[in-house]
mmCIF file of N, CA, C and O in Angstrom:
data_model
loop_
_atom_site.group_PDB
_atom_site.id
_atom_site.type_symbol
_atom_site.label_atom_id
_atom_site.label_comp_id
_atom_site.label_asym_id
_atom_site.label_seq_id
_atom_site.Cartn_x
_atom_site.Cartn_y
_atom_site.Cartn_z
ATOM 1 N N UNK A 84 -12.979 -22.133 22.277
ATOM 2 C CA UNK A 84 -14.084 -21.277 22.584
ATOM 3 C C UNK A 84 -14.662 -21.732 23.915
ATOM 4 O O UNK A 84 -14.818 -22.904 24.172
ATOM 5 N N UNK A 85 -15.018 -20.801 24.777
ATOM 6 C CA UNK A 85 -15.580 -21.106 26.082
ATOM 7 C C UNK A 85 -17.084 -21.303 25.954
ATOM 8 O O UNK A 85 -17.722 -20.768 25.050
ATOM 9 N N UNK A 86 -17.640 -22.073 26.892
ATOM 10 C CA UNK A 86 -19.087 -22.284 26.889
ATOM 11 C C UNK A 86 -19.811 -20.959 27.003
ATOM 12 O O UNK A 86 -19.433 -20.088 27.777
ATOM 13 N N UNK A 87 -20.845 -20.784 26.224
ATOM 14 C CA UNK A 87 -21.653 -19.570 26.289
ATOM 15 C C UNK A 87 -21.133 -18.434 25.425
ATOM 16 O O UNK A 87 -21.786 -17.416 25.292
ATOM 17 N N UNK A 88 -19.932 -18.588 24.862
ATOM 18 C CA UNK A 88 -19.386 -17.541 24.004
ATOM 19 C C UNK A 88 -20.072 -17.588 22.657
ATOM 20 O O UNK A 88 -20.323 -18.658 22.106
ATOM 21 N N UNK A 89 -20.395 -16.436 22.115
ATOM 22 C CA UNK A 89 -21.051 -16.369 20.820
ATOM 23 C C UNK A 89 -20.018 -16.068 19.747
ATOM 24 O O UNK A 89 -19.068 -15.345 19.971
ATOM 25 N N UNK A 90 -20.243 -16.634 18.595
ATOM 26 C CA UNK A 90 -19.384 -16.354 17.449
ATOM 27 C C UNK A 90 -19.992 -15.178 16.712
ATOM 28 O O UNK A 90 -21.178 -15.188 16.386
ATOM 29 N N UNK A 91 -19.180 -14.147 16.463
ATOM 30 C CA UNK A 91 -19.668 -12.997 15.711
ATOM 31 C C UNK A 91 -19.248 -13.139 14.265
ATOM 32 O O UNK A 91 -18.073 -13.330 13.975
ATOM 33 N N UNK A 92 -20.220 -13.062 13.394
ATOM 34 C CA UNK A 92 -19.945 -13.116 11.963
ATOM 35 C C UNK A 92 -19.986 -11.692 11.453
ATOM 36 O O UNK A 92 -20.966 -10.976 11.673
ATOM 37 N N UNK A 93 -18.894 -11.248 10.806
ATOM 38 C CA UNK A 93 -18.860 -9.854 10.344
ATOM 39 C C UNK A 93 -19.905 -9.588 9.270
ATOM 40 O O UNK A 93 -20.240 -10.455 8.477
ATOM 41 N N UNK A 94 -20.432 -8.390 9.289
ATOM 42 C CA UNK A 94 -21.344 -7.940 8.249
ATOM 43 C C UNK A 94 -20.552 -7.711 6.973
ATOM 44 O O UNK A 94 -19.332 -7.574 7.004
ATOM 45 N N UNK A 95 -21.247 -7.613 5.853
ATOM 46 C CA UNK A 95 -20.586 -7.356 4.576
ATOM 47 C C UNK A 95 -19.773 -6.067 4.681
ATOM 48 O O UNK A 95 -20.279 -5.046 5.127
ATOM 49 N N UNK A 96 -18.499 -6.128 4.306
ATOM 50 C CA UNK A 96 -17.625 -4.959 4.356
ATOM 51 C C UNK A 96 -16.823 -4.859 5.639
ATOM 52 O O UNK A 96 -15.878 -4.107 5.725
ATOM 53 N N UNK A 97 -17.194 -5.627 6.675
ATOM 54 C CA UNK A 97 -16.446 -5.617 7.928
ATOM 55 C C UNK A 97 -15.376 -6.694 7.878
ATOM 56 O O UNK A 97 -15.476 -7.649 7.103
ATOM 57 N N UNK A 98 -14.369 -6.541 8.738
ATOM 58 C CA UNK A 98 -13.337 -7.564 8.825
ATOM 59 C C UNK A 98 -13.573 -8.392 10.071
ATOM 60 O O UNK A 98 -14.162 -7.922 11.047
ATOM 61 N N UNK A 99 -13.109 -9.627 10.052
ATOM 62 C CA UNK A 99 -13.238 -10.504 11.200
ATOM 63 C C UNK A 99 -12.294 -10.063 12.297
ATOM 64 O O UNK A 99 -11.286 -9.413 12.054
ATOM 65 N N UNK A 100 -12.601 -10.441 13.527
ATOM 66 C CA UNK A 100 -11.748 -10.108 14.657
ATOM 67 C C UNK A 100 -12.477 -9.182 15.609
ATOM 68 O O UNK A 100 -13.413 -8.480 15.233
ATOM 69 N N UNK A 101 -12.026 -9.188 16.830
ATOM 70 C CA UNK A 101 -12.654 -8.336 17.836
ATOM 71 C C UNK A 101 -12.342 -6.882 17.556
ATOM 72 O O UNK A 101 -11.271 -6.562 17.041
ATOM 73 N N UNK A 102 -13.263 -5.981 17.888
ATOM 74 C CA UNK A 102 -12.990 -4.556 17.666
ATOM 75 C C UNK A 102 -11.717 -4.127 18.388
ATOM 76 O O UNK A 102 -11.482 -4.522 19.526
ATOM 77 N N UNK A 103 -10.903 -3.362 17.699
ATOM 78 C CA UNK A 103 -9.678 -2.845 18.301
ATOM 79 C C UNK A 103 -8.498 -3.796 18.219
ATOM 80 O O UNK A 103 -7.413 -3.472 18.663
ATOM 81 N N UNK A 104 -8.711 -4.999 17.692
ATOM 82 C CA UNK A 104 -7.576 -5.912 17.559
ATOM 83 C C UNK A 104 -6.957 -5.736 16.194
ATOM 84 O O UNK A 104 -7.608 -5.347 15.249
ATOM 85 N N UNK A 105 -5.688 -6.043 16.127
ATOM 86 C CA UNK A 105 -4.971 -5.893 14.861
ATOM 87 C C UNK A 105 -4.361 -7.225 14.501
ATOM 88 O O UNK A 105 -3.216 -7.514 14.832
ATOM 89 N N UNK A 106 -5.142 -8.075 13.868
ATOM 90 C CA UNK A 106 -4.640 -9.377 13.459
ATOM 91 C C UNK A 106 -3.917 -9.238 12.139
ATOM 92 O O UNK A 106 -4.073 -8.251 11.433
ATOM 93 N N UNK A 107 -3.135 -10.239 11.786
ATOM 94 C CA UNK A 107 -2.427 -10.205 10.504
ATOM 95 C C UNK A 107 -3.421 -10.093 9.359
ATOM 96 O O UNK A 107 -3.193 -9.372 8.403
ATOM 97 N N UNK A 108 -4.553 -10.790 9.485
ATOM 98 C CA UNK A 108 -5.557 -10.738 8.423
ATOM 99 C C UNK A 108 -6.120 -9.329 8.286
ATOM 100 O O UNK A 108 -6.286 -8.817 7.193
ATOM 101 N N UNK A 109 -6.426 -8.681 9.407
ATOM 102 C CA UNK A 109 -6.953 -7.317 9.355
ATOM 103 C C UNK A 109 -5.923 -6.352 8.813
ATOM 104 O O UNK A 109 -6.259 -5.449 8.052
ATOM 105 N N UNK A 110 -4.667 -6.513 9.184
ATOM 106 C CA UNK A 110 -3.615 -5.623 8.701
ATOM 107 C C UNK A 110 -3.442 -5.762 7.198
ATOM 108 O O UNK A 110 -3.295 -4.781 6.495
ATOM 109 N N UNK A 111 -3.457 -6.995 6.712
ATOM 110 C CA UNK A 111 -3.271 -7.222 5.290
ATOM 111 C C UNK A 111 -4.407 -6.602 4.498
ATOM 112 O O UNK A 111 -4.179 -5.923 3.520
ATOM 113 N N UNK A 112 -5.639 -6.792 4.955
ATOM 114 C CA UNK A 112 -6.764 -6.256 4.199
ATOM 115 C C UNK A 112 -6.737 -4.736 4.193
ATOM 116 O O UNK A 112 -7.194 -4.117 3.248
ATOM 117 N N UNK A 113 -6.189 -4.135 5.219
ATOM 118 C CA UNK A 113 -6.120 -2.678 5.261
ATOM 119 C C UNK A 113 -5.062 -2.143 4.303
ATOM 120 O O UNK A 113 -5.174 -1.033 3.808
ATOM 121 N N UNK A 114 -4.028 -2.944 4.031
ATOM 122 C CA UNK A 114 -2.951 -2.450 3.187
ATOM 123 C C UNK A 114 -3.154 -2.760 1.705
ATOM 124 O O UNK A 114 -2.469 -2.214 0.866
ATOM 125 N N UNK A 115 -4.083 -3.622 1.401
ATOM 126 C CA UNK A 115 -4.342 -3.989 0.016
ATOM 127 C C UNK A 115 -5.515 -3.170 -0.492
ATOM 128 O O UNK A 115 -6.569 -3.169 0.104
ATOM 129 N N UNK A 116 -5.313 -2.478 -1.579
ATOM 130 C CA UNK A 116 -6.337 -1.600 -2.106
ATOM 131 C C UNK A 116 -7.274 -2.332 -3.045
ATOM 132 O O UNK A 116 -6.897 -3.303 -3.678
ATOM 133 N N UNK A 117 -8.472 -1.819 -3.130
ATOM 134 C CA UNK A 117 -9.436 -2.346 -4.087
ATOM 135 C C UNK A 117 -9.044 -1.869 -5.480
ATOM 136 O O UNK A 117 -8.422 -0.814 -5.624
ATOM 137 N N UNK A 118 -9.400 -2.626 -6.498
ATOM 138 C CA UNK A 118 -9.093 -2.180 -7.860
ATOM 139 C C UNK A 118 -9.656 -0.792 -8.113
ATOM 140 O O UNK A 118 -10.781 -0.493 -7.730
ATOM 141 N N UNK A 119 -8.864 0.068 -8.722
ATOM 142 C CA UNK A 119 -9.309 1.429 -9.006
ATOM 143 C C UNK A 119 -8.899 2.437 -7.955
ATOM 144 O O UNK A 119 -8.893 3.628 -8.216
ATOM 145 N N UNK A 120 -8.574 1.973 -6.739
ATOM 146 C CA UNK A 120 -8.112 2.878 -5.692
ATOM 147 C C UNK A 120 -6.673 3.272 -5.967
ATOM 148 O O UNK A 120 -5.883 2.470 -6.449
ATOM 149 N N UNK A 121 -6.344 4.517 -5.644
ATOM 150 C CA UNK A 121 -4.952 4.956 -5.786
ATOM 151 C C UNK A 121 -4.168 4.525 -4.559
ATOM 152 O O UNK A 121 -4.684 4.505 -3.451
ATOM 153 N N UNK A 122 -2.919 4.206 -4.764
ATOM 154 C CA UNK A 122 -2.030 3.763 -3.691
ATOM 155 C C UNK A 122 -1.218 4.962 -3.224
ATOM 156 O O UNK A 122 -0.595 5.651 -4.033
ATOM 157 N N UNK A 123 -1.217 5.205 -1.917
ATOM 158 C CA UNK A 123 -0.433 6.292 -1.350
ATOM 159 C C UNK A 123 1.007 5.814 -1.200
ATOM 160 O O UNK A 123 1.298 4.936 -0.384
ATOM 161 N N UNK A 124 1.904 6.389 -1.987
ATOM 162 C CA UNK A 124 3.297 5.938 -1.991
ATOM 163 C C UNK A 124 4.049 6.345 -0.727
ATOM 164 O O UNK A 124 5.148 5.861 -0.489
ATOM 165 N N UNK A 125 3.452 7.196 0.087
ATOM 166 C CA UNK A 125 4.084 7.581 1.348
ATOM 167 C C UNK A 125 3.717 6.656 2.499
ATOM 168 O O UNK A 125 4.423 6.621 3.502
ATOM 169 N N UNK A 126 2.627 5.926 2.380
ATOM 170 C CA UNK A 126 2.169 5.099 3.498
ATOM 171 C C UNK A 126 2.035 3.619 3.157
ATOM 172 O O UNK A 126 1.930 2.805 4.063
ATOM 173 N N UNK A 127 2.030 3.265 1.886
ATOM 174 C CA UNK A 127 1.801 1.877 1.477
ATOM 175 C C UNK A 127 2.937 0.963 1.910
ATOM 176 O O UNK A 127 4.110 1.343 1.871
ATOM 177 N N UNK A 128 2.563 -0.249 2.310
ATOM 178 C CA UNK A 128 3.579 -1.252 2.612
ATOM 179 C C UNK A 128 3.969 -1.965 1.322
ATOM 180 O O UNK A 128 3.450 -1.658 0.239
ATOM 181 N N UNK A 129 4.868 -2.917 1.426
ATOM 182 C CA UNK A 129 5.382 -3.611 0.249
ATOM 183 C C UNK A 129 4.271 -4.291 -0.548
ATOM 184 O O UNK A 129 4.237 -4.219 -1.775
ATOM 185 N N UNK A 130 3.344 -4.939 0.141
ATOM 186 C CA UNK A 130 2.248 -5.636 -0.536
ATOM 187 C C UNK A 130 1.413 -4.672 -1.359
ATOM 188 O O UNK A 130 1.073 -4.947 -2.507
ATOM 189 N N UNK A 131 1.072 -3.533 -0.792
ATOM 190 C CA UNK A 131 0.264 -2.543 -1.501
ATOM 191 C C UNK A 131 1.044 -1.938 -2.663
ATOM 192 O O UNK A 131 0.499 -1.745 -3.752
ATOM 193 N N UNK A 132 2.318 -1.638 -2.449
ATOM 194 C CA UNK A 132 3.129 -1.053 -3.519
ATOM 195 C C UNK A 132 3.227 -1.988 -4.719
ATOM 196 O O UNK A 132 3.263 -1.535 -5.863
ATOM 197 N N UNK A 133 3.226 -3.293 -4.482
ATOM 198 C CA UNK A 133 3.339 -4.254 -5.571
ATOM 199 C C UNK A 133 2.078 -4.323 -6.433
ATOM 200 O O UNK A 133 2.090 -4.922 -7.504
ATOM 201 N N UNK A 134 1.019 -3.680 -6.013
ATOM 202 C CA UNK A 134 -0.192 -3.608 -6.833
ATOM 203 C C UNK A 134 -0.065 -2.543 -7.915
ATOM 204 O O UNK A 134 -0.875 -2.485 -8.825
ATOM 205 N N UNK A 135 0.947 -1.705 -7.818
ATOM 206 C CA UNK A 135 1.184 -0.656 -8.809
ATOM 207 C C UNK A 135 1.844 -1.296 -10.026
ATOM 208 O O UNK A 135 2.783 -2.082 -9.890
ATOM 209 N N UNK A 136 1.374 -0.938 -11.201
ATOM 210 C CA UNK A 136 1.930 -1.471 -12.446
ATOM 211 C C UNK A 136 3.432 -1.202 -12.514
ATOM 212 O O UNK A 136 3.881 -0.075 -12.313
ATOM 213 N N UNK A 137 4.215 -2.246 -12.755
ATOM 214 C CA UNK A 137 5.662 -2.106 -12.881
ATOM 215 C C UNK A 137 6.426 -2.235 -11.574
ATOM 216 O O UNK A 137 7.641 -2.100 -11.562
ATOM 217 N N UNK A 138 5.730 -2.504 -10.460
ATOM 218 C CA UNK A 138 6.403 -2.611 -9.164
ATOM 219 C C UNK A 138 6.332 -4.050 -8.667
ATOM 220 O O UNK A 138 5.249 -4.599 -8.468
ATOM 221 N N UNK A 139 7.515 -4.633 -8.490
ATOM 222 C CA UNK A 139 7.628 -5.959 -7.905
ATOM 223 C C UNK A 139 8.221 -5.835 -6.511
ATOM 224 O O UNK A 139 8.402 -4.720 -5.996
ATOM 225 N N UNK A 140 8.562 -6.956 -5.890
ATOM 226 C CA UNK A 140 9.109 -6.914 -4.526
ATOM 227 C C UNK A 140 10.361 -6.049 -4.374
ATOM 228 O O UNK A 140 10.494 -5.301 -3.408
ATOM 229 N N UNK A 141 11.279 -6.147 -5.327
ATOM 230 C CA UNK A 141 12.537 -5.377 -5.226
ATOM 231 C C UNK A 141 12.279 -3.880 -5.342
ATOM 232 O O UNK A 141 12.826 -3.081 -4.561
ATOM 233 N N UNK A 142 11.439 -3.478 -6.288
ATOM 234 C CA UNK A 142 11.140 -2.052 -6.460
ATOM 235 C C UNK A 142 10.345 -1.525 -5.278
ATOM 236 O O UNK A 142 10.568 -0.399 -4.819
ATOM 237 N N UNK A 143 9.422 -2.329 -4.765
ATOM 238 C CA UNK A 143 8.656 -1.917 -3.579
ATOM 239 C C UNK A 143 9.610 -1.621 -2.426
ATOM 240 O O UNK A 143 9.473 -0.612 -1.729
ATOM 241 N N UNK A 144 10.610 -2.481 -2.240
ATOM 242 C CA UNK A 144 11.582 -2.268 -1.158
ATOM 243 C C UNK A 144 12.411 -1.015 -1.417
ATOM 244 O O UNK A 144 12.715 -0.262 -0.487
ATOM 245 N N UNK A 145 12.754 -0.747 -2.676
ATOM 246 C CA UNK A 145 13.507 0.476 -2.999
ATOM 247 C C UNK A 145 12.689 1.719 -2.679
ATOM 248 O O UNK A 145 13.235 2.718 -2.202
ATOM 249 N N UNK A 146 11.380 1.673 -2.941
ATOM 250 C CA UNK A 146 10.508 2.815 -2.621
ATOM 251 C C UNK A 146 10.472 3.033 -1.117
ATOM 252 O O UNK A 146 10.615 4.159 -0.627
ATOM 253 N N UNK A 147 10.315 1.950 -0.362
ATOM 254 C CA UNK A 147 10.287 2.049 1.107
ATOM 255 C C UNK A 147 11.616 2.565 1.629
ATOM 256 O O UNK A 147 11.666 3.451 2.488
ATOM 257 N N UNK A 148 12.722 2.041 1.100
ATOM 258 C CA UNK A 148 14.053 2.491 1.533
ATOM 259 C C UNK A 148 14.253 3.977 1.214
ATOM 260 O O UNK A 148 14.791 4.725 2.037
ATOM 261 N N UNK A 149 13.812 4.388 0.027
ATOM 262 C CA UNK A 149 13.974 5.790 -0.372
ATOM 263 C C UNK A 149 13.232 6.715 0.585
ATOM 264 O O UNK A 149 13.787 7.702 1.061
ATOM 265 N N UNK A 150 11.988 6.401 0.879
ATOM 266 C CA UNK A 150 11.224 7.302 1.753
ATOM 267 C C UNK A 150 11.706 7.243 3.200
ATOM 268 O O UNK A 150 11.584 8.220 3.931
ATOM 269 N N UNK A 151 12.298 6.111 3.600
ATOM 270 C CA UNK A 151 12.879 6.018 4.941
ATOM 271 C C UNK A 151 14.097 6.935 5.046
ATOM 272 O O UNK A 151 14.286 7.629 6.044
ATOM 273 N N UNK A 152 14.907 6.970 3.995
ATOM 274 C CA UNK A 152 16.128 7.773 3.993
ATOM 275 C C UNK A 152 15.876 9.252 3.701
ATOM 276 O O UNK A 152 16.594 10.114 4.195
ATOM 277 N N UNK A 153 14.861 9.554 2.900
ATOM 278 C CA UNK A 153 14.655 10.920 2.416
ATOM 279 C C UNK A 153 13.384 11.586 2.908
ATOM 280 O O UNK A 153 13.126 12.742 2.572
ATOM 281 N N UNK A 154 12.579 10.870 3.644
ATOM 282 C CA UNK A 154 11.305 11.421 4.088
ATOM 283 C C UNK A 154 10.222 11.180 3.050
ATOM 284 O O UNK A 154 10.484 10.601 1.990
ATOM 285 N N UNK A 155 9.012 11.621 3.339
ATOM 286 C CA UNK A 155 7.899 11.357 2.419
ATOM 287 C C UNK A 155 8.075 12.055 1.078
ATOM 288 O O UNK A 155 8.724 13.098 0.986
ATOM 289 N N UNK A 156 7.471 11.451 0.065
ATOM 290 C CA UNK A 156 7.472 12.061 -1.259
ATOM 291 C C UNK A 156 6.633 13.334 -1.194
ATOM 292 O O UNK A 156 5.569 13.351 -0.594
ATOM 293 N N UNK A 157 7.102 14.401 -1.822
ATOM 294 C CA UNK A 157 6.362 15.666 -1.833
ATOM 295 C C UNK A 157 5.414 15.744 -3.032
ATOM 296 O O UNK A 157 4.411 16.434 -2.991
ATOM 297 N N UNK A 158 5.756 15.042 -4.091
ATOM 298 C CA UNK A 158 4.907 14.951 -5.282
ATOM 299 C C UNK A 158 5.155 13.600 -5.918
ATOM 300 O O UNK A 158 6.221 12.999 -5.714
ATOM 301 N N UNK A 159 4.198 13.113 -6.689
ATOM 302 C CA UNK A 159 4.344 11.755 -7.225
ATOM 303 C C UNK A 159 5.531 11.638 -8.175
ATOM 304 O O UNK A 159 6.152 10.587 -8.265
ATOM 305 N N UNK A 160 5.885 12.725 -8.826
ATOM 306 C CA UNK A 160 7.021 12.707 -9.761
ATOM 307 C C UNK A 160 8.341 12.398 -9.058
ATOM 308 O O UNK A 160 9.291 11.956 -9.694
ATOM 309 N N UNK A 161 8.402 12.624 -7.739
ATOM 310 C CA UNK A 161 9.621 12.319 -6.979
ATOM 311 C C UNK A 161 9.922 10.824 -6.981
ATOM 312 O O UNK A 161 11.040 10.412 -6.678
ATOM 313 N N UNK A 162 8.943 10.019 -7.350
ATOM 314 C CA UNK A 162 9.160 8.581 -7.433
ATOM 315 C C UNK A 162 10.245 8.245 -8.456
ATOM 316 O O UNK A 162 10.926 7.227 -8.348
ATOM 317 N N UNK A 163 10.439 9.130 -9.433
ATOM 318 C CA UNK A 163 11.481 8.902 -10.439
ATOM 319 C C UNK A 163 12.881 9.009 -9.849
ATOM 320 O O UNK A 163 13.856 8.626 -10.498
ATOM 321 N N UNK A 164 12.999 9.498 -8.618
ATOM 322 C CA UNK A 164 14.294 9.548 -7.934
ATOM 323 C C UNK A 164 14.698 8.184 -7.379
ATOM 324 O O UNK A 164 15.840 7.996 -6.964
ATOM 325 N N UNK A 165 13.759 7.251 -7.352
ATOM 326 C CA UNK A 165 14.041 5.902 -6.854
ATOM 327 C C UNK A 165 14.764 5.122 -7.952
ATOM 328 O O UNK A 165 14.336 5.128 -9.108
ATOM 329 N N UNK A 166 15.843 4.470 -7.583
ATOM 330 C CA UNK A 166 16.627 3.675 -8.529
ATOM 331 C C UNK A 166 15.739 2.644 -9.224
ATOM 332 O O UNK A 166 15.000 1.915 -8.562
ATOM 333 N N UNK A 167 15.796 2.622 -10.550
ATOM 334 C CA UNK A 167 15.019 1.659 -11.314
ATOM 335 C C UNK A 167 13.679 2.178 -11.814
ATOM 336 O O UNK A 167 13.001 1.504 -12.576
ATOM 337 N N UNK A 168 13.279 3.368 -11.369
ATOM 338 C CA UNK A 168 12.025 3.947 -11.851
ATOM 339 C C UNK A 168 12.362 5.127 -12.749
ATOM 340 O O UNK A 168 12.769 6.186 -12.284
ATOM 341 N N UNK A 169 12.216 4.890 -14.032
ATOM 342 C CA UNK A 169 12.475 5.937 -15.016
ATOM 343 C C UNK A 169 11.170 6.499 -15.542
ATOM 344 O O UNK A 169 10.088 6.205 -15.038
ATOM 345 N N UNK A 170 11.282 7.281 -16.576
ATOM 346 C CA UNK A 170 10.113 7.951 -17.158
ATOM 347 C C UNK A 170 9.062 6.950 -17.648
ATOM 348 O O UNK A 170 7.876 7.124 -17.393
ATOM 349 N N UNK A 171 9.490 5.895 -18.344
ATOM 350 C CA UNK A 171 8.533 4.921 -18.879
ATOM 351 C C UNK A 171 7.791 4.191 -17.764
ATOM 352 O O UNK A 171 6.573 4.011 -17.837
ATOM 353 N N UNK A 172 8.509 3.765 -16.763
ATOM 354 C CA UNK A 172 7.876 3.076 -15.637
ATOM 355 C C UNK A 172 6.935 4.024 -14.905
ATOM 356 O O UNK A 172 5.810 3.651 -14.557
ATOM 357 N N UNK A 173 7.380 5.250 -14.686
ATOM 358 C CA UNK A 173 6.540 6.231 -14.006
ATOM 359 C C UNK A 173 5.251 6.482 -14.784
ATOM 360 O O UNK A 173 4.175 6.580 -14.195
ATOM 361 N N UNK A 174 5.333 6.565 -16.099
ATOM 362 C CA UNK A 174 4.143 6.798 -16.927
ATOM 363 C C UNK A 174 3.113 5.685 -16.734
ATOM 364 O O UNK A 174 1.914 5.946 -16.740
ATOM 365 N N UNK A 175 3.586 4.435 -16.554
ATOM 366 C CA UNK A 175 2.673 3.308 -16.354
ATOM 367 C C UNK A 175 1.975 3.369 -14.996
ATOM 368 O O UNK A 175 0.863 2.896 -14.851
ATOM 369 N N UNK A 176 2.644 3.952 -14.004
ATOM 370 C CA UNK A 176 2.124 3.898 -12.641
ATOM 371 C C UNK A 176 1.438 5.176 -12.182
ATOM 372 O O UNK A 176 0.661 5.137 -11.223
ATOM 373 N N UNK A 177 1.629 6.298 -12.845
ATOM 374 C CA UNK A 177 1.193 7.590 -12.302
ATOM 375 C C UNK A 177 -0.322 7.702 -12.074
ATOM 376 O O UNK A 177 -0.741 8.415 -11.178
ATOM 377 N N UNK A 178 -1.121 6.992 -12.858
ATOM 378 C CA UNK A 178 -2.578 7.071 -12.685
ATOM 379 C C UNK A 178 -3.062 6.279 -11.466
ATOM 380 O O UNK A 178 -4.199 6.438 -11.044
ATOM 381 N N UNK A 179 -2.185 5.450 -10.914
ATOM 382 C CA UNK A 179 -2.574 4.571 -9.803
ATOM 383 C C UNK A 179 -1.970 4.962 -8.465
ATOM 384 O O UNK A 179 -2.104 4.230 -7.494
ATOM 385 N N UNK A 180 -1.272 6.115 -8.424
ATOM 386 C CA UNK A 180 -0.590 6.495 -7.179
ATOM 387 C C UNK A 180 -1.016 7.890 -6.721
ATOM 388 O O UNK A 180 -1.490 8.708 -7.500
ATOM 389 N N UNK A 181 -0.814 8.117 -5.441
ATOM 390 C CA UNK A 181 -1.097 9.417 -4.836
ATOM 391 C C UNK A 181 -0.132 9.609 -3.666
ATOM 392 O O UNK A 181 0.581 8.691 -3.285
ATOM 393 N N UNK A 182 -0.124 10.826 -3.130
ATOM 394 C CA UNK A 182 0.666 11.092 -1.925
ATOM 395 C C UNK A 182 -0.253 11.592 -0.830
ATOM 396 O O UNK A 182 -1.368 11.984 -1.079
#
């Protein structure tokens, strides 16, 4: 820190870092949803997808690979087209996802 520089402490609900910067900490907090929030299966990264019931690292990667190859999901039920996600798994996750 240089002489005369002030340390800015973020207000409640704000993230640390200078405005307009994209630090790893800021990126992570943006991708992790609060409890009760629905996860957008078209935009979520692996970390966010793993917050969905029944989704671990391997399934999260399959979801990302599927949407990379096929484009965005048009409806949440299309998630059943991903290898390893059947009706039972989909039933566990459907209340927590959106497109």
